[in-house]
mmCIF file of C-alpha atoms in Angstrom:
data_model
loop_
_atom_site.group_PDB
_atom_site.id
_atom_site.type_symbol
_atom_site.label_atom_id
_atom_site.label_comp_id
_atom_site.label_asym_id
_atom_site.label_seq_id
_atom_site.Cartn_x
_atom_site.Cartn_y
_atom_site.Cartn_z
ATOM 1 C CA UNK A 126 108.312 -24.551 67.643
ATOM 2 C CA UNK A 127 105.319 -26.673 68.023
ATOM 3 C CA UNK A 128 101.757 -25.888 66.692
ATOM 4 C CA UNK A 129 99.291 -25.250 69.553
ATOM 5 C CA UNK A 130 96.852 -27.851 68.227
ATOM 6 C CA UNK A 131 99.686 -30.483 68.292
ATOM 7 C CA UNK A 132 100.870 -29.430 71.764
ATOM 8 C CA UNK A 133 97.232 -29.875 73.042
ATOM 9 C CA UNK A 134 97.011 -33.321 71.566
ATOM 10 C CA UNK A 135 100.280 -34.371 73.106
ATOM 11 C CA UNK A 136 99.070 -32.971 76.512
ATOM 12 C CA UNK A 137 95.807 -34.983 76.033
ATOM 13 C CA UNK A 138 97.796 -38.101 75.294
ATOM 14 C CA UNK A 139 99.953 -37.633 78.386
ATOM 15 C CA UNK A 140 96.857 -37.020 80.519
ATOM 16 C CA UNK A 141 95.347 -40.338 79.190
ATOM 17 C CA UNK A 142 98.553 -42.219 79.988
ATOM 18 C CA UNK A 143 98.643 -40.831 83.521
ATOM 19 C CA UNK A 144 95.023 -41.748 84.241
ATOM 20 C CA UNK A 145 95.457 -45.183 82.713
ATOM 21 C CA UNK A 146 98.633 -45.839 84.809
ATOM 22 C CA UNK A 147 96.887 -44.588 87.935
ATOM 23 C CA UNK A 148 94.035 -46.965 87.302
ATOM 24 C CA UNK A 149 95.897 -50.018 86.162
ATOM 25 C CA UNK A 150 99.390 -49.505 87.463
ATOM 26 C CA UNK A 151 102.762 -49.712 85.730
ATOM 27 C CA UNK A 152 103.214 -53.604 85.934
ATOM 28 C CA UNK A 153 103.713 -55.048 82.414
ATOM 29 C CA UNK A 154 104.013 -58.671 81.324
ATOM 30 C CA UNK A 155 107.123 -59.881 79.599
ATOM 31 C CA UNK A 156 107.735 -61.031 76.097
ATOM 32 C CA UNK A 157 105.126 -60.952 73.283
ATOM 33 C CA UNK A 158 102.288 -60.212 75.807
ATOM 34 C CA UNK A 159 104.213 -57.227 77.187
ATOM 35 C CA UNK A 160 104.576 -55.858 73.584
ATOM 36 C CA UNK A 161 100.848 -56.386 72.941
ATOM 37 C CA UNK A 162 99.993 -54.718 76.187
ATOM 38 C CA UNK A 163 102.225 -51.774 75.550
ATOM 39 C CA UNK A 164 100.752 -51.308 71.960
ATOM 40 C CA UNK A 165 97.293 -51.677 73.192
ATOM 41 C CA UNK A 166 97.941 -49.014 75.883
ATOM 42 C CA UNK A 167 99.213 -46.508 73.421
ATOM 43 C CA UNK A 168 96.261 -47.158 71.127
ATOM 44 C CA UNK A 169 93.812 -46.520 73.922
ATOM 45 C CA UNK A 170 95.575 -43.337 75.019
ATOM 46 C CA UNK A 171 95.637 -42.040 71.357
ATOM 47 C CA UNK A 172 91.924 -42.831 70.980
ATOM 48 C CA UNK A 173 91.211 -40.777 74.161
ATOM 49 C CA UNK A 174 93.222 -37.922 72.982
ATOM 50 C CA UNK A 175 91.476 -37.945 69.609
ATOM 51 C CA UNK A 176 88.061 -38.151 71.216
ATOM 52 C CA UNK A 177 89.057 -35.204 73.495
ATOM 53 C CA UNK A 178 90.211 -33.220 70.483
ATOM 54 C CA UNK A 179 86.953 -33.948 68.572
ATOM 55 C CA UNK A 180 84.826 -32.993 71.567
ATOM 56 C CA UNK A 181 86.815 -29.785 72.074
ATOM 57 C CA UNK A 182 86.372 -28.823 68.366
ATOM 58 C CA UNK A 183 82.562 -29.504 68.610
ATOM 59 C CA UNK A 184 82.061 -27.814 71.922
ATOM 60 C CA UNK A 185 80.952 -30.961 73.687
ATOM 61 C CA UNK A 186 81.990 -31.989 77.208
ATOM 62 C CA UNK A 187 84.840 -34.342 77.806
ATOM 63 C CA UNK A 188 84.340 -37.919 78.723
ATOM 64 C CA UNK A 189 86.098 -38.745 81.928
ATOM 65 C CA UNK A 190 88.756 -41.415 81.648
ATOM 66 C CA UNK A 191 86.515 -43.908 83.562
ATOM 67 C CA UNK A 192 83.576 -43.318 81.298
ATOM 68 C CA UNK A 193 85.845 -43.585 78.206
ATOM 69 C CA UNK A 194 87.336 -46.817 79.564
ATOM 70 C CA UNK A 195 83.932 -48.237 80.438
ATOM 71 C CA UNK A 196 82.640 -47.421 76.906
ATOM 72 C CA UNK A 197 85.423 -49.366 75.350
ATOM 73 C CA UNK A 198 84.924 -52.380 77.416
ATOM 74 C CA UNK A 199 81.376 -52.796 76.615
ATOM 75 C CA UNK A 200 81.975 -52.526 72.805
ATOM 76 C CA UNK A 201 80.064 -55.119 70.663
ATOM 77 C CA UNK A 202 83.004 -55.933 68.264
ATOM 78 C CA UNK A 203 85.617 -56.026 70.924
ATOM 79 C CA UNK A 204 88.510 -58.330 69.551
ATOM 80 C CA UNK A 205 89.806 -60.917 72.055
ATOM 81 C CA UNK A 206 92.539 -62.303 69.886
ATOM 82 C CA UNK A 207 94.427 -60.461 67.230
#
């Protein structure tokens, strides 16, 4: 048995993955860059799912994947090297 809220978050995460893969494709670099890309992709998918859950709880409209991705790209404190 899975709680409905958890099932909804997992569905949001899977939706984010699908949209990101549709936009950027499945090609991944190898080695440490591939690992970094994989972890960064998971992070952005989780952030979109959390944003969707917050908007759902507060009765606000969802951000489309394109709008969410664009808002992340124009962030002021965007790290280029970690």
